[in-house]
Short mmCIF file of C-alpha atoms in Angstrom, two decimals:
data_model
loop_
_atom_site.label_atom_id
_atom_site.label_comp_id
_atom_site.label_asym_id
_atom_site.label_seq_id
_atom_site.Cartn_x
_atom_site.Cartn_y
_atom_site.Cartn_z
CA UNK A 1 -74.97 69.62 10.64
CA UNK A 2 -76.72 66.70 12.36
CA UNK A 3 -74.81 64.33 14.60
CA UNK A 4 -73.18 61.52 12.62
CA UNK A 5 -72.92 63.56 9.44
CA UNK A 6 -69.60 64.79 8.10
CA UNK A 7 -70.47 66.54 4.87
CA UNK A 8 -71.34 69.93 3.44
CA UNK A 9 -74.22 69.92 0.94
CA UNK A 10 -75.17 73.24 -0.62
CA UNK A 11 -77.62 74.10 -3.37
CA UNK A 12 -75.48 76.67 -5.16
CA UNK A 13 -78.38 77.19 -7.55
CA UNK A 14 -81.53 75.14 -8.17
CA UNK A 15 -79.57 72.98 -10.60
CA UNK A 16 -76.02 73.03 -9.21
CA UNK A 17 -75.28 71.22 -5.93
CA UNK A 18 -71.92 71.09 -4.14
CA UNK A 19 -71.20 68.12 -1.86
CA UNK A 20 -67.90 67.94 0.01
CA UNK A 21 -66.59 65.56 2.66
CA UNK A 22 -63.71 66.39 5.01
CA UNK A 23 -60.47 64.58 4.25
CA UNK A 24 -60.33 63.04 7.71
CA UNK A 25 -63.77 61.44 7.86
CA UNK A 26 -63.78 57.66 8.29
CA UNK A 27 -64.62 55.31 5.44
CA UNK A 28 -67.72 54.07 7.25
CA UNK A 29 -69.02 57.57 7.89
CA UNK A 30 -68.30 58.57 4.29
CA UNK A 31 -70.23 55.60 2.84
CA UNK A 32 -73.16 56.12 5.23
CA UNK A 33 -73.40 59.81 4.36
CA UNK A 34 -73.01 59.06 0.64
CA UNK A 35 -75.94 56.66 0.75
CA UNK A 36 -78.11 59.30 2.42
CA UNK A 37 -77.08 61.92 -0.17
CA UNK A 38 -77.92 59.50 -2.99
CA UNK A 39 -81.37 58.80 -1.52
CA UNK A 40 -82.02 62.53 -1.18
CA UNK A 41 -80.98 63.21 -4.79
CA UNK A 42 -83.21 60.44 -6.14
CA UNK A 43 -86.19 61.58 -4.06
CA UNK A 44 -85.88 65.17 -5.30
CA UNK A 45 -84.52 64.72 -8.83
CA UNK A 46 -85.28 61.08 -9.79
CA UNK A 47 -82.60 60.08 -12.33
CA UNK A 48 -82.19 63.56 -13.79
CA UNK A 49 -78.87 64.43 -12.19
CA UNK A 50 -75.20 64.02 -13.03
CA UNK A 51 -72.43 63.58 -10.43
CA UNK A 52 -69.10 65.21 -11.31
CA UNK A 53 -66.53 63.50 -9.11
CA UNK A 54 -63.45 65.61 -8.29
CA UNK A 55 -61.87 63.01 -6.00
CA UNK A 56 -60.11 59.77 -6.87
CA UNK A 57 -62.19 57.32 -8.85
CA UNK A 58 -64.41 55.28 -6.53
CA UNK A 59 -66.41 52.17 -7.37
CA UNK A 60 -68.96 52.81 -4.61
CA UNK A 61 -69.75 56.34 -5.89
CA UNK A 62 -70.31 55.05 -9.44
CA UNK A 63 -72.36 52.09 -8.20
CA UNK A 64 -74.73 54.35 -6.24
CA UNK A 65 -74.87 56.98 -8.98
CA UNK A 66 -74.59 55.46 -12.47
CA UNK A 67 -74.42 58.90 -14.11
CA UNK A 68 -71.07 59.74 -12.58
CA UNK A 69 -68.84 61.74 -14.93
CA UNK A 70 -71.02 60.71 -17.89
CA UNK A 71 -70.71 64.00 -19.69
CA UNK A 72 -72.79 62.84 -22.64
CA UNK A 73 -76.02 62.38 -20.73
CA UNK A 74 -78.85 64.90 -20.55
CA UNK A 75 -79.53 65.88 -16.94
CA UNK A 76 -81.35 68.69 -15.20
CA UNK A 77 -79.19 68.81 -12.06
CA UNK A 78 -75.41 68.68 -11.63
CA UNK A 79 -73.95 67.40 -8.34
CA UNK A 80 -70.29 68.34 -7.79
CA UNK A 81 -68.75 65.80 -5.40
CA UNK A 82 -65.39 66.02 -3.67
CA UNK A 83 -63.96 64.15 -0.71
CA UNK A 84 -61.06 66.02 0.84
CA UNK A 85 -61.81 69.73 0.66
CA UNK A 86 -63.71 72.33 -1.30
CA UNK A 87 -60.87 73.85 -3.32
CA UNK A 88 -61.57 71.66 -6.36
CA UNK A 89 -65.26 72.56 -6.16
CA UNK A 90 -64.16 76.20 -6.19
CA UNK A 91 -62.29 75.61 -9.47
CA UNK A 92 -65.41 74.19 -11.14
CA UNK A 93 -67.78 76.86 -9.81
CA UNK A 94 -65.52 79.84 -10.55
CA UNK A 95 -64.66 78.48 -14.01
CA UNK A 96 -68.34 78.07 -14.79
CA UNK A 97 -68.99 81.64 -13.63
CA UNK A 98 -66.35 82.91 -16.07
CA UNK A 99 -67.85 80.81 -18.85
CA UNK A 100 -71.41 82.01 -18.25
CA UNK A 101 -70.23 85.61 -18.17
CA UNK A 102 -69.70 85.39 -21.92
CA UNK A 103 -72.25 82.73 -22.92
CA UNK A 104 -75.28 82.86 -20.61
CA UNK A 105 -78.51 84.67 -21.37
CA UNK A 106 -79.95 87.46 -19.24
CA UNK A 107 -82.43 85.14 -17.52
CA UNK A 108 -79.50 83.28 -15.91
CA UNK A 109 -78.32 86.36 -14.01
CA UNK A 110 -79.69 85.05 -10.69
CA UNK A 111 -77.84 81.76 -11.11
CA UNK A 112 -74.59 83.58 -11.82
CA UNK A 113 -75.11 85.75 -8.75
CA UNK A 114 -75.77 82.66 -6.59
CA UNK A 115 -72.62 80.95 -7.85
CA UNK A 116 -70.50 84.04 -7.21
CA UNK A 117 -71.89 84.26 -3.68
CA UNK A 118 -71.12 80.58 -3.04
CA UNK A 119 -67.59 81.10 -4.36
CA UNK A 120 -66.98 84.21 -2.23
CA UNK A 121 -68.54 82.81 0.96
CA UNK A 122 -67.39 79.18 0.94
CA UNK A 123 -64.46 78.36 -1.32
CA UNK A 124 -62.39 81.36 -2.45
CA UNK A 125 -60.44 81.48 0.81
CA UNK A 126 -59.40 77.82 0.72
CA UNK A 127 -58.40 77.46 -2.94
CA UNK A 128 -54.70 76.92 -3.52
CA UNK A 129 -52.59 79.33 -5.60
CA UNK A 130 -52.39 76.75 -8.39
CA UNK A 131 -56.15 76.27 -8.44
CA UNK A 132 -56.63 80.02 -8.77
CA UNK A 133 -53.95 80.10 -11.49
CA UNK A 134 -55.88 77.60 -13.63
CA UNK A 135 -59.09 79.60 -13.23
CA UNK A 136 -57.17 82.71 -14.34
CA UNK A 137 -55.86 80.81 -17.39
CA UNK A 138 -59.41 79.86 -18.37
CA UNK A 139 -60.60 83.43 -17.90
CA UNK A 140 -57.73 84.73 -20.05
CA UNK A 141 -58.54 82.25 -22.81
CA UNK A 142 -62.26 83.03 -22.76
CA UNK A 143 -61.67 86.77 -22.97
CA UNK A 144 -59.02 86.49 -25.67
CA UNK A 145 -56.27 87.89 -23.44
CA UNK A 146 -54.22 84.73 -23.95
CA UNK A 147 -53.59 82.30 -26.78
CA UNK A 148 -52.54 78.74 -26.09
CA UNK A 149 -49.00 77.75 -26.97
CA UNK A 150 -49.30 74.27 -28.57
CA UNK A 151 -45.55 73.55 -28.65
CA UNK A 152 -43.64 71.66 -25.93
CA UNK A 153 -41.11 73.50 -23.81
CA UNK A 154 -37.72 72.42 -22.48
CA UNK A 155 -37.12 73.19 -18.81
CA UNK A 156 -33.45 73.97 -18.16
CA UNK A 157 -33.34 75.54 -14.69
CA UNK A 158 -35.39 75.93 -11.54
CA UNK A 159 -33.96 78.91 -9.67
CA UNK A 160 -34.84 79.42 -6.02
CA UNK A 161 -34.21 83.04 -5.07
CA UNK A 162 -33.50 83.34 -1.30
CA UNK A 163 -32.67 80.06 0.46
CA UNK A 164 -35.33 79.15 3.07
CA UNK A 165 -34.44 78.57 6.73
CA UNK A 166 -35.25 74.88 7.17
CA UNK A 167 -32.38 74.02 9.50
CA UNK A 168 -31.18 75.70 12.70
CA UNK A 169 -27.57 75.39 11.50
CA UNK A 170 -28.37 77.14 8.24
CA UNK A 171 -27.79 74.01 6.16
CA UNK A 172 -30.35 73.11 3.49
CA UNK A 173 -30.65 69.96 1.36
CA UNK A 174 -33.03 70.46 -1.55
CA UNK A 175 -34.18 68.24 -4.38
CA UNK A 176 -36.88 68.46 -7.05
CA UNK A 177 -39.49 66.16 -8.49
CA UNK A 178 -41.15 67.11 -11.78
CA UNK A 179 -44.51 65.64 -12.80
CA UNK A 180 -46.29 65.66 -16.13
CA UNK A 181 -49.95 64.60 -16.08
CA UNK A 182 -49.35 63.57 -12.44
CA UNK A 183 -46.62 61.10 -13.42
CA UNK A 184 -43.05 61.66 -12.23
CA UNK A 185 -40.78 62.45 -15.18
CA UNK A 186 -37.68 63.83 -13.44
CA UNK A 187 -35.97 63.62 -10.06
CA UNK A 188 -32.97 65.81 -9.32
CA UNK A 189 -29.91 65.17 -7.22
CA UNK A 190 -29.70 66.56 -3.68
CA UNK A 191 -28.39 70.13 -3.52
CA UNK A 192 -26.36 70.54 -0.33
CA UNK A 193 -26.42 74.24 0.52
CA UNK A 194 -23.95 75.52 3.09
CA UNK A 195 -24.89 77.98 5.84
CA UNK A 196 -23.09 80.84 4.10
CA UNK A 197 -25.14 80.61 0.94
CA UNK A 198 -28.38 82.60 1.18
CA UNK A 199 -28.88 84.36 -2.15
CA UNK A 200 -30.12 81.83 -4.71
CA UNK A 201 -29.78 78.21 -5.80
CA UNK A 202 -29.87 77.18 -9.46
CA UNK A 203 -31.07 73.62 -9.97
CA UNK A 204 -30.15 72.49 -13.48
CA UNK A 205 -32.01 69.79 -15.38
CA UNK A 206 -29.40 68.04 -17.51
CA UNK A 207 -30.40 67.26 -20.13
CA UNK A 208 -33.23 69.77 -20.31
CA UNK A 209 -36.61 68.15 -19.66
CA UNK A 210 -39.21 68.33 -22.42
CA UNK A 211 -42.62 69.22 -20.98
CA UNK A 212 -46.09 69.61 -22.43
CA UNK A 213 -49.47 69.99 -20.78
CA UNK A 214 -50.17 70.02 -17.05
CA UNK A 215 -46.95 70.22 -15.03
CA UNK A 216 -46.27 70.09 -11.30
CA UNK A 217 -42.92 70.81 -9.65
CA UNK A 218 -42.37 69.94 -6.01
CA UNK A 219 -39.28 70.84 -3.99
CA UNK A 220 -38.32 69.02 -0.79
CA UNK A 221 -35.85 69.62 2.03
CA UNK A 222 -34.06 66.45 3.14
CA UNK A 223 -33.48 66.65 6.89
CA UNK A 224 -29.80 66.25 7.75
CA UNK A 225 -30.51 64.88 11.25
CA UNK A 226 -33.30 62.32 10.80
CA UNK A 227 -34.52 60.39 7.72
CA UNK A 228 -37.42 62.63 6.80
CA UNK A 229 -38.34 65.24 4.23
CA UNK A 230 -40.46 68.38 4.16
CA UNK A 231 -42.14 70.07 1.24
CA UNK A 232 -40.58 73.46 0.54
CA UNK A 233 -42.90 74.48 -2.28
CA UNK A 234 -45.23 73.10 -4.89
CA UNK A 235 -46.37 74.80 -8.08
CA UNK A 236 -48.54 73.79 -11.01
CA UNK A 237 -48.96 75.28 -14.46
CA UNK A 238 -49.85 74.43 -18.05
CA UNK A 239 -47.21 74.81 -20.72
CA UNK A 240 -49.82 76.17 -23.12
CA UNK A 241 -50.15 79.25 -20.91
CA UNK A 242 -46.42 80.03 -20.82
CA UNK A 243 -45.75 83.28 -22.64
CA UNK A 244 -42.04 83.89 -23.06
CA UNK A 245 -39.09 81.87 -21.79
CA UNK A 246 -39.46 82.17 -18.04
CA UNK A 247 -42.07 81.94 -15.32
CA UNK A 248 -41.69 83.60 -11.92
CA UNK A 249 -43.69 82.51 -8.88
CA UNK A 250 -43.73 84.77 -5.82
CA UNK A 251 -44.17 83.32 -2.34
CA UNK A 252 -47.93 83.90 -2.51
CA UNK A 253 -48.05 81.83 -5.73
CA UNK A 254 -46.57 78.69 -4.13
CA UNK A 255 -48.31 75.96 -2.16
CA UNK A 256 -46.66 75.19 1.21
CA UNK A 257 -44.31 78.18 0.94
CA UNK A 258 -47.13 80.74 0.98
CA UNK A 259 -47.95 79.91 4.61
CA UNK A 260 -44.47 78.89 5.85
CA UNK A 261 -42.50 81.61 7.71
CA UNK A 262 -39.24 79.75 6.93
CA UNK A 263 -39.71 80.66 3.27
CA UNK A 264 -38.65 84.30 3.15
CA UNK A 265 -41.24 86.88 2.12
CA UNK A 266 -39.10 88.09 -0.78
CA UNK A 267 -38.31 84.54 -1.90
CA UNK A 268 -39.46 83.39 -5.32
CA UNK A 269 -39.06 80.57 -7.83
CA UNK A 270 -38.05 81.13 -11.44
CA UNK A 271 -38.40 78.56 -14.22
CA UNK A 272 -36.16 78.97 -17.28
CA UNK A 273 -37.31 77.42 -20.59
CA UNK A 274 -36.26 77.24 -24.21
CA UNK A 275 -37.66 75.73 -27.40
CA UNK A 276 -34.89 73.14 -27.73
CA UNK A 277 -32.78 70.91 -25.46
CA UNK A 278 -29.52 72.67 -26.39
CA UNK A 279 -27.82 74.66 -23.65
CA UNK A 280 -28.94 78.25 -23.35
CA UNK A 281 -26.41 80.88 -24.39
CA UNK A 282 -24.92 82.64 -21.39
CA UNK A 283 -25.87 79.78 -19.07
CA UNK A 284 -22.79 80.50 -16.94
CA UNK A 285 -24.85 83.03 -15.04
CA UNK A 286 -26.86 80.16 -13.56
CA UNK A 287 -23.84 78.53 -11.89
CA UNK A 288 -23.84 78.09 -8.11
CA UNK A 289 -21.01 79.10 -5.81
CA UNK A 290 -18.66 76.77 -3.88
CA UNK A 291 -21.10 76.55 -0.96
CA UNK A 292 -23.47 74.46 -3.11
CA UNK A 293 -22.67 70.86 -4.01
CA UNK A 294 -24.87 68.24 -5.67
CA UNK A 295 -25.11 64.55 -4.79
CA UNK A 296 -26.13 62.66 -7.93
CA UNK A 297 -25.55 59.15 -6.63
CA UNK A 298 -27.90 58.82 -3.70
CA UNK A 299 -29.84 55.59 -3.32
CA UNK A 300 -31.95 57.05 -0.51
CA UNK A 301 -35.47 55.54 -0.79
CA UNK A 302 -36.85 58.74 0.71
CA UNK A 303 -35.71 60.64 -2.37
CA UNK A 304 -37.04 58.00 -4.74
CA UNK A 305 -40.42 57.77 -3.02
CA UNK A 306 -43.24 59.26 -5.10
CA UNK A 307 -46.16 60.55 -3.05
CA UNK A 308 -48.38 60.61 -6.17
CA UNK A 309 -47.65 57.09 -7.40
CA UNK A 310 -51.20 55.90 -6.64
CA UNK A 311 -52.84 58.65 -8.71
CA UNK A 312 -54.51 56.98 -11.73
CA UNK A 313 -53.28 57.96 -15.17
CA UNK A 314 -54.75 57.21 -18.58
CA UNK A 315 -51.34 56.99 -20.24
CA UNK A 316 -47.83 56.16 -19.23
CA UNK A 317 -45.37 59.06 -19.19
CA UNK A 318 -41.70 58.06 -19.46
CA UNK A 319 -39.40 59.12 -16.62
CA UNK A 320 -36.31 61.08 -17.59
CA UNK A 321 -32.88 59.56 -17.08
CA UNK A 322 -32.42 61.54 -13.93
CA UNK A 323 -29.38 61.22 -11.70
CA UNK A 324 -31.07 59.48 -8.77
CA UNK A 325 -32.69 56.79 -10.88
CA UNK A 326 -29.58 54.64 -11.22
CA UNK A 327 -28.64 55.89 -14.66
CA UNK A 328 -25.34 57.49 -13.61
#
């Protein structure tokens, strides 16, 4: 890479180009490099290219490249753009490989080989567990191994098996945030876990939260010594891919936890669903012991703060009447 350039541009095939910028590059460097990439694309492909933007919506990207995310246009070259890592590019490339496995003609074999090589060499190792999960869902749907569940689900419990070691005194303060379509829909109380409690923690959503579509659950540890929080785990899934009434995520399936030694190797997260908001029969088995107490009345702005509040959304998603939102 030449001096002054902070980008990775790769011709995956003759008609598929991947362009990624590191998350930490300055705005000035990004705009300068973007202008050079745009000039190169126009010199080689005229106006016959489409930019698929996997980052946040940007006016400057659309201004330089009018055919940005215009899926209805006819183009000969596709440019996959992402500022902030290649994992999202990996989702697009690997998904397209799965699609062409069942739809492409024999004369596209070299393109499929090139895309697989790009995936193996450049992006497979940096994709998150959730990104790989969505690619697996697509593969399962394309091959007929899975059928989409169109009905909403009600989430009753998030069960953390094996309490992580986030505090030297053995104390842990956990809380959850649940997102639907990247909009916060539920925030739990703070679960204060004593040093003698190491087996599991059952975090109940009361009332059960109705979910449909793309869901993200993020768990935080609230530091007991200083006003700060740390992510314990993050997971993402689509309710249409849920088969049965529970989902179990091992440590390797969880963002943050998969590389954190404080999250025990045999730790896992279990989600418990039903088809209705009524309490599940036999729910007594999900009760916590006396070493676990829940603070429902915190006004701590750290708990209320939503790290995804600037993510654009096409529709408003109502927030549940959760305990830390002033409803109790």
